[in-house]
Every structure is written in C-alpha cells, then in structure tokens.
CSV table of C-alpha atoms in Angstrom, one decimal:
chain,number,residue,atom,x,y,z
U,8,MET,CA,90.6,54.9,49.3
U,9,ILE,CA,90.7,58.3,51.6
U,10,ARG,CA,90.2,61.3,49.3
U,11,VAL,CA,92.9,63.7,49.6
U,12,ALA,CA,91.6,67.5,47.9
U,13,VAL,CA,95.0,69.0,47.0
U,14,ASP,CA,95.1,72.8,46.5
U,15,ALA,CA,97.7,73.1,43.3
U,16,MET,CA,97.7,76.5,43.0
U,17,GLY,CA,98.3,77.9,47.0
U,18,GLY,CA,101.9,78.2,48.0
U,19,ASP,CA,105.3,80.2,46.7
U,20,PHE,CA,106.4,77.5,43.9
U,21,ALA,CA,102.8,76.7,43.3
U,22,PRO,CA,101.9,74.0,41.2
U,23,GLU,CA,105.4,72.9,40.6
U,24,GLU,CA,105.6,71.0,44.8
U,25,GLN,CA,102.3,70.5,45.4
U,26,VAL,CA,101.7,68.5,42.3
U,27,LYS,CA,105.3,66.9,42.5
U,28,GLY,CA,104.0,66.4,46.7
U,29,ALA,CA,100.9,64.9,45.7
U,30,MET,CA,102.9,62.1,43.0
U,31,LEU,CA,105.4,61.3,46.2
U,32,ALA,CA,102.1,61.5,48.6
U,33,ILE,CA,100.7,58.4,46.0
U,34,LYS,CA,104.5,56.6,45.9
U,35,ARG,CA,104.0,56.9,49.4
U,36,TYR,CA,100.4,55.8,50.2
U,37,ASP,CA,98.8,53.2,48.7
U,38,ASP,CA,94.9,53.9,49.8
U,39,ILE,CA,95.3,57.5,49.2
U,40,GLU,CA,93.5,59.0,45.3
U,41,ILE,CA,94.1,62.9,45.4
U,42,THR,CA,92.4,65.1,43.0
U,43,LEU,CA,94.4,68.8,42.3
U,44,TYR,CA,92.6,71.6,41.6
U,45,GLY,CA,94.0,74.5,39.9
U,46,LYS,CA,94.8,76.0,36.3
U,47,LYS,CA,94.9,72.6,34.6
U,48,GLU,CA,97.5,73.5,32.0
U,49,GLU,CA,100.0,75.0,34.6
U,50,ILE,CA,99.5,72.1,37.1
U,51,GLU,CA,100.4,69.1,33.4
U,52,LYS,CA,103.5,71.2,32.9
U,53,TYR,CA,104.5,69.6,36.1
U,54,LEU,CA,102.1,65.7,36.5
U,55,THR,CA,104.0,62.6,35.6
U,56,ASP,CA,102.1,60.2,36.4
U,57,SER,CA,98.9,61.3,36.7
U,58,THR,CA,98.8,57.4,38.8
U,59,ARG,CA,95.2,57.7,41.2
U,60,ILE,CA,95.7,61.6,40.3
U,61,THR,CA,92.5,63.5,38.9
U,62,ILE,CA,92.2,67.4,38.0
U,63,GLU,CA,89.7,70.3,38.4
U,64,ASP,CA,90.1,73.0,36.2
U,65,CYS,CA,90.3,76.2,38.7
U,66,ARG,CA,90.6,79.7,36.7
U,67,GLU,CA,91.3,81.8,40.1
U,68,VAL,CA,93.7,81.8,42.2
U,69,ILE,CA,93.7,83.2,46.1
U,70,PRO,CA,96.5,85.4,46.2
U,71,MET,CA,98.9,84.6,49.0
U,72,ASP,CA,99.4,88.5,50.2
U,73,THR,CA,95.7,88.6,50.1
U,74,HIS,CA,94.8,91.6,52.4
U,75,ASP,CA,90.9,90.5,52.4
U,76,PRO,CA,90.6,86.8,53.1
U,77,ARG,CA,86.8,86.9,53.9
U,78,GLY,CA,86.0,89.3,50.5
U,79,ALA,CA,88.6,86.3,48.6
U,80,ILE,CA,86.3,83.0,49.9
U,81,ARG,CA,83.5,84.6,49.0
U,82,GLY,CA,84.0,86.8,45.5
U,83,MET,CA,86.2,84.1,44.4
U,84,LYS,CA,84.6,81.5,43.0
U,85,ASP,CA,86.3,79.4,41.0
U,86,SER,CA,89.8,79.8,42.7
U,87,SER,CA,91.3,76.7,44.2
U,88,MET,CA,91.2,77.2,47.6
U,89,THR,CA,87.7,77.4,48.0
U,90,ARG,CA,86.7,74.7,45.7
U,91,ALA,CA,89.5,72.1,46.9
U,92,MET,CA,86.8,73.1,50.5
U,93,MET,CA,83.5,73.1,48.3
U,94,SER,CA,84.7,69.4,47.4
U,95,LEU,CA,84.5,68.7,51.3
U,96,VAL,CA,80.9,69.4,52.0
U,97,GLU,CA,79.6,68.0,48.6
U,98,GLY,CA,80.8,64.9,49.0
U,99,LYS,CA,83.8,64.8,47.1
U,100,ASN,CA,86.6,63.8,49.2
U,101,ASP,CA,87.2,63.8,52.6
U,102,CYS,CA,89.8,65.7,53.9
U,103,MET,CA,91.9,68.2,52.8
U,104,CYS,CA,95.7,70.0,52.2
U,105,THR,CA,96.6,73.9,51.4
U,106,SER,CA,99.9,75.9,50.9
U,107,GLY,CA,97.6,78.6,50.3
U,108,PRO,CA,97.2,82.4,52.5
U,109,THR,CA,97.0,80.8,55.7
U,110,GLN,CA,93.9,83.3,57.0
U,111,ALA,CA,91.9,82.7,53.6
U,112,LEU,CA,92.1,79.1,54.9
U,113,ILE,CA,91.0,79.8,58.3
U,114,VAL,CA,88.2,81.9,57.3
U,115,GLY,CA,87.1,79.2,54.6
U,116,ALA,CA,87.8,76.6,57.3
U,117,LEU,CA,84.3,78.3,58.4
U,118,LEU,CA,82.7,79.5,56.2
U,119,VAL,CA,82.3,77.2,53.6
U,120,VAL,CA,84.2,73.9,55.7
U,121,ARG,CA,81.2,75.0,59.5
U,122,ARG,CA,82.5,74.4,63.3
U,123,MET,CA,81.3,71.2,64.5
U,124,GLU,CA,78.9,70.9,66.0
U,125,GLY,CA,79.3,71.8,70.2
U,126,PHE,CA,83.2,73.5,68.9
U,127,MET,CA,83.9,76.8,70.2
U,128,ARG,CA,87.1,77.8,68.8
U,129,PRO,CA,88.7,76.5,65.8
U,130,ALA,CA,92.9,76.3,66.0
U,131,LEU,CA,95.5,75.8,63.8
U,132,VAL,CA,97.8,73.3,65.5
U,133,PRO,CA,100.7,72.7,63.7
U,134,THR,CA,104.1,70.2,65.4
U,135,ILE,CA,107.2,71.2,66.7
U,136,PRO,CA,110.0,69.0,66.9
U,137,SER,CA,110.8,67.3,70.4
U,138,LEU,CA,114.3,65.2,71.6
U,139,THR,CA,111.8,62.8,73.7
U,140,THR,CA,108.4,62.2,70.7
U,141,ASP,CA,108.3,61.9,67.7
U,142,GLY,CA,107.2,65.5,67.7
U,143,THR,CA,104.3,68.1,70.0
U,144,LEU,CA,102.1,69.4,69.2
U,145,ILE,CA,100.9,73.3,70.0
U,146,LEU,CA,98.1,75.3,69.9
U,147,ASP,CA,96.3,77.4,69.5
U,148,CYS,CA,98.8,78.9,66.9
U,149,GLY,CA,97.5,81.7,64.9
U,150,GLY,CA,93.9,81.0,63.9
U,151,ASN,CA,92.6,83.4,67.6
U,152,LEU,CA,94.3,85.6,68.4
U,153,ASP,CA,91.5,86.6,71.1
U,154,ILE,CA,90.8,83.6,72.8
U,155,LYS,CA,88.7,82.6,76.1
U,156,PRO,CA,90.6,79.7,78.9
U,157,GLU,CA,87.6,77.4,78.3
U,158,HIS,CA,88.7,77.3,74.6
U,159,LEU,CA,92.2,75.9,75.0
U,160,VAL,CA,90.8,72.9,77.5
U,161,GLN,CA,88.7,72.0,74.7
U,162,GLN,CA,90.9,72.4,71.9
U,163,ALA,CA,93.5,70.3,73.6
U,164,LYS,CA,90.9,67.7,74.5
U,165,PHE,CA,90.6,67.3,69.9
U,166,ALA,CA,94.5,67.1,70.1
U,167,VAL,CA,94.6,64.1,72.8
U,168,THR,CA,92.4,63.1,70.8
U,169,TYR,CA,94.5,63.3,67.9
U,170,CYS,CA,97.6,62.0,69.8
U,171,LYS,CA,95.6,58.6,70.6
U,172,GLU,CA,94.1,57.5,67.4
U,173,VAL,CA,97.0,59.5,65.0
U,174,LEU,CA,100.1,59.3,67.1
U,175,HIS,CA,99.0,56.1,69.1
U,176,ARG,CA,99.7,57.6,72.5
U,177,GLU,CA,98.1,56.1,74.8
U,178,ASP,CA,97.6,58.9,77.7
U,179,PRO,CA,98.7,62.1,75.8
U,180,LYS,CA,100.3,64.7,78.3
U,181,VAL,CA,99.3,67.8,78.1
U,182,GLY,CA,101.1,71.5,79.3
U,183,LEU,CA,100.7,75.3,80.0
U,184,LEU,CA,102.8,77.3,78.2
U,185,ASN,CA,104.3,79.9,81.2
U,186,ILE,CA,106.9,82.0,82.3
U,187,GLY,CA,107.3,79.2,85.3
U,188,THR,CA,106.9,76.1,86.1
U,189,GLU,CA,105.4,76.5,90.0
U,190,GLU,CA,101.1,76.7,89.9
U,191,GLY,CA,100.3,81.0,89.9
U,192,LYS,CA,102.8,81.8,87.8
U,193,GLY,CA,101.6,84.3,84.7
U,194,ARG,CA,98.9,86.0,84.3
U,195,GLU,CA,94.9,85.4,84.8
U,196,PHE,CA,94.8,84.0,81.5
U,197,GLU,CA,97.4,81.4,82.5
U,198,ASN,CA,95.7,81.3,86.1
U,199,GLU,CA,92.5,80.5,84.8
U,200,CYS,CA,93.7,77.6,82.3
U,201,TYR,CA,95.7,76.3,84.7
U,202,LYS,CA,92.3,75.7,87.3
U,203,LEU,CA,90.6,74.5,84.0
U,204,LEU,CA,92.7,71.6,82.8
U,205,LYS,CA,92.7,70.0,86.3
U,206,GLU,CA,89.9,69.9,85.9
U,207,SER,CA,89.0,68.7,83.3
U,208,GLY,CA,90.6,65.1,83.3
U,209,LEU,CA,93.1,65.2,80.9
U,210,ASN,CA,97.0,64.7,81.4
U,211,PHE,CA,97.7,67.8,83.0
U,212,VAL,CA,101.7,67.7,83.8
U,213,GLY,CA,100.9,71.9,85.2
U,214,ASN,CA,103.4,74.2,83.5
U,215,VAL,CA,106.1,74.3,81.2
U,216,GLU,CA,108.8,76.9,80.7
U,217,THR,CA,110.0,77.7,76.9
U,218,LYS,CA,113.7,76.5,77.7
U,219,GLN,CA,111.7,73.2,77.6
U,220,ILE,CA,110.4,73.5,74.3
U,221,LEU,CA,112.7,70.7,72.4
U,222,GLU,CA,112.3,68.2,75.9
U,223,PRO,CA,109.0,69.4,76.6
U,224,PRO,CA,107.2,67.2,79.7
U,225,CYS,CA,104.2,66.4,77.7
U,226,ASP,CA,103.1,65.9,74.3
U,227,ILE,CA,100.9,68.6,74.4
U,228,LEU,CA,101.8,72.5,74.9
U,229,LEU,CA,98.9,75.7,75.1
U,230,SER,CA,99.2,78.8,74.8
U,231,ASP,CA,97.7,82.3,73.5
U,232,ALA,CA,97.8,82.5,69.9
U,233,PHE,CA,100.4,85.2,70.0
U,234,THR,CA,102.4,83.4,72.6
U,235,THR,CA,102.8,79.8,70.8
U,236,ASN,CA,103.6,82.0,66.9
U,237,MET,CA,106.6,83.7,68.8
U,238,VAL,CA,107.4,80.4,69.9
U,239,VAL,CA,107.1,78.6,66.7
U,240,LYS,CA,108.6,80.4,65.0
U,241,THR,CA,111.3,80.9,67.2
U,242,VAL,CA,112.2,77.4,67.2
U,243,GLU,CA,111.8,77.6,62.9
U,244,GLY,CA,114.4,80.3,62.7
U,245,THR,CA,116.5,78.6,66.1
U,246,ALA,CA,117.5,74.8,64.4
U,247,LYS,CA,118.2,76.6,60.8
U,248,SER,CA,120.8,78.8,62.9
U,249,ILE,CA,122.1,75.9,65.0
U,250,GLY,CA,123.1,74.5,61.3
U,251,LYS,CA,124.3,76.8,59.8
U,252,ILE,CA,126.3,77.5,62.6
U,253,LEU,CA,127.8,73.6,62.9
U,254,LYS,CA,128.1,74.0,58.8
U,255,SER,CA,130.3,76.3,58.6
U,256,ASN,CA,133.1,75.5,62.6
U,257,LEU,CA,132.7,72.5,61.3
U,258,LYS,CA,134.4,74.1,57.1
U,259,ARG,CA,137.1,75.7,59.9
U,260,GLY,CA,140.4,74.3,58.6
U,261,PHE,CA,141.9,71.8,56.8
U,262,PHE,CA,140.9,68.7,59.9
U,263,GLY,CA,137.6,70.4,59.8
U,264,LYS,CA,137.1,70.0,56.7
U,265,ILE,CA,138.2,67.2,57.1
U,266,GLY,CA,136.1,65.6,59.7
U,267,ALA,CA,132.5,67.8,57.6
U,268,LEU,CA,133.0,65.1,55.7
U,269,LEU,CA,132.6,62.1,57.8
U,270,SER,CA,130.4,64.0,60.6
U,271,MET,CA,127.8,64.3,56.8
U,272,LYS,CA,125.5,61.7,57.4
U,273,ASN,CA,125.5,62.1,61.4
U,274,LEU,CA,124.6,66.0,60.8
U,275,ASN,CA,122.2,65.9,57.4
U,276,ARG,CA,120.1,63.6,60.7
U,277,PHE,CA,120.6,66.2,62.8
U,278,LYS,CA,118.7,68.7,60.3
U,279,GLN,CA,115.9,66.2,60.2
U,280,GLU,CA,115.3,65.7,63.8
U,281,ILE,CA,115.4,69.2,64.1
U,282,ASN,CA,113.2,70.2,60.3
U,283,PRO,CA,109.9,71.5,61.5
U,284,ASP,CA,108.8,70.7,57.5
U,285,ASN,CA,109.2,67.1,58.5
U,286,ASN,CA,106.3,67.5,60.6
U,287,GLY,CA,103.8,68.5,56.9
U,288,GLY,CA,102.2,71.5,58.3
U,289,ALA,CA,99.4,72.2,61.1
U,290,MET,CA,96.0,70.9,61.5
U,291,VAL,CA,92.9,73.0,61.3
U,292,ILE,CA,90.9,71.4,64.0
U,293,GLY,CA,87.4,71.9,64.9
U,294,VAL,CA,85.8,72.0,61.6
U,295,LYS,CA,83.6,69.0,59.8
U,296,HIS,CA,86.3,67.7,58.0
U,297,PRO,CA,90.3,67.8,58.2
U,298,LEU,CA,92.4,70.5,56.9
U,299,VAL,CA,95.8,70.5,57.0
U,300,LYS,CA,97.6,74.2,55.6
U,301,PRO,CA,102.5,73.2,55.3
U,302,HIS,CA,104.2,76.4,54.9
U,303,GLY,CA,103.5,78.5,51.8
U,304,SER,CA,107.8,78.2,51.0
U,305,SER,CA,107.1,74.0,51.7
U,306,THR,CA,108.6,71.6,49.3
U,307,ALA,CA,106.8,68.7,47.4
U,308,ILE,CA,108.5,66.4,50.4
U,309,THR,CA,107.2,68.6,53.1
U,310,PHE,CA,103.5,68.9,51.0
U,311,SER,CA,103.4,65.1,51.2
U,312,TYR,CA,104.2,64.5,53.6
U,313,GLY,CA,101.3,67.2,54.1
U,314,ILE,CA,99.2,65.0,52.3
U,315,GLY,CA,100.2,62.1,55.2
U,316,LYS,CA,99.1,63.7,57.9
U,317,THR,CA,95.0,64.8,56.7
U,318,SER,CA,94.7,61.7,55.7
U,319,ASP,CA,95.4,60.0,58.7
U,320,MET,CA,93.1,62.3,60.7
U,321,VAL,CA,91.3,60.2,57.9
U,322,ARG,CA,91.9,56.7,58.7
U,323,GLY,CA,92.0,57.8,62.6
U,324,ASP,CA,88.8,58.7,62.3
U,325,VAL,CA,89.1,62.0,64.7
U,326,ILE,CA,86.3,64.4,63.5
U,327,ASN,CA,83.8,61.3,64.6
U,328,LYS,CA,86.1,61.1,67.4
U,329,VAL,CA,85.9,63.9,69.0
U,330,ALA,CA,82.7,64.6,67.5
U,331,GLN,CA,81.1,61.4,70.3
U,332,LEU,CA,83.3,63.4,73.1
U,333,LEU,CA,81.3,66.4,72.3
U,334,LYS,CA,78.3,64.6,72.8
U,335,GLU,CA,79.5,63.3,75.7
U,336,GLU,CA,79.9,65.8,77.7
U,337,GLY,CA,77.1,67.6,76.7
U,338,GLU,CA,79.1,70.4,74.7
U,339,ILE,CA,76.7,73.3,72.9
U,340,LYS,CA,77.7,75.5,70.6
U,341,ASN,CA,78.9,79.1,72.4
U,342,GLU,CA,80.6,82.2,71.4
C-alpha cells in the first residue's frame, strides 16, 4: 500500500473538500491508504466512509494568508501541514498532498522534508493543458524567483524522469520559453540556458514562444519563476474566460439556446480539456519525498487528482531514480 499524508486543514474550503477528495481518491485507487491530518472533530463532520482512511488530530492550522511561513513552520509544530510533513521524515507515510499556503509548503519542504542529496534548487512544477498531449510540465513556477541556468537544467532532468516513469513518454522533449524561436533571442539568462540545454544530453527542441503555450512542441517548458507564474495564471484565466464567452454567445436568441442544449456534451468536454484543475496541482521537486500542491480553492475532485499525482510519483519510484541519476552524474550540493 502507498501511504498518503493529507493536510486536511490546508485550503480555502478545508476540511470539507479535502476530506471528500480523500474519499474519492480511495475509490479511484485501490493501492493507497490515507492519513488525514487536522482537527478531528472538524474532519469527522465530512468523513462518511473511513475505508483505508485514518485521522491524526492536530490542533493548529497555518493560515492561508500567513506572512511568516518560516515562523509558521518552525513555531506551529502541531499544525496539520507540519505534522503531515514530519510523517514523511519519520517513515509513517510515503507522500503528501496539501492545498495549504504555497510559501509555507516550500519552506517546510526545505526545512522539514529536506533537499535531495546533490539537488541545487527544489522547484514548483504545475501541469498546464495541452492540445497535443495530456499536459505540459512547466517550471520553475514560483519556487525560486532568483534562479541560475544550471539549476533550471537540473530541474529539467527531474521533470524528464517524471515524464518517463509516470506519464510513460519515451523520450520527453524540453523547450525553453522565450520571445522568439531563434537561437540568441532573449536575455542573457535565456541564452545561457539555451547553451547548457544543448549540451545537456536532453531532448532539447529549442526556444518556444508563448503563443504556442497550448500546443507546444515539447513535454516540458522551462523559464524563471516570474515568467512561468505569469504564463500559468494567464492560461488559467484565459481558459475560464473562453468558457464564459462560448456560453454567453450560444445562449443568444432562440436558436442559439437550442444549439447550446445540443452542444452541451461537447462544451463540457471542452471545459474539462482546458481545465488546469484536472491535473491535480503542482509538484514540489528536488526534495526527499513526493509533495503535491493543488491550489487553495481546490474542489474535492481536484484534490483527489492531487492525491493521485503524489501517489503516482511513488508508483514510478521517481525520487530514487532521480537520486541515482544525480549519483551517476556526480552532482554535489551547491548553492
């Protein structure tokens, strides 16, 4: 059994959506068992089926708007997020899912779960919708605002391993987000990244413009955290707006309403295809245990996908395979 730690109190709608998401995940995956970390009396209000689900009572909750994530992790030892992370270190669980505050998770990943040996900069890696595959990994998306090209190349190697072992893509392609496709475009940062990626042995396809974001020629997109964060939020906002525009236009006039009714099935399918929530959230890569962060306003369905994503990393033995790769390449700790 894969043992999943769930921070039941992290998120805008916790613990209801987290608990319901856990129950959905149990039905979807027959090889997992879940421990819910949080206020027992609150969790029990929504836990109608405790099949392969247990509760660890925690009396503190790190607030979503915390301004001191380091202080919260260090000072709130009985918080649901901290206790869930500690369970990984203590060997009680194999992986973790939380919709709690992102910066607290990043700090906790570094202070509690700890960096992998030889990994220079852990990263936050969401999946965005793609019309050519079942999703594109984009990194580093908010973990490091200040990053060096060599860090990004190492993160790309982790993402390639994930694509191979979890998504079963034979030779994942890597692209660099830039303002043009030609070599030499962009800032000094992009030019240095381009050079290192060409020499990395990865299947590097070159620069990728943002107009290709939903139909990229690659499986993995790279850039600094500021750029990728802007891109991801643009994709999310555009997807929601397009849905509203389509719905509004189809409901105009009598025949439009008839057409909307006839098209409802296809419209719902379209909505699901472009909905980033269905990807289960962002991975925190480069630390010793799998961590996945669905967004704070996750529904039960979204959160269940996040549980699936973190358990997929265990099934694919991703952490150990990346560790072996780092060993073979002679990587050492480097700030």
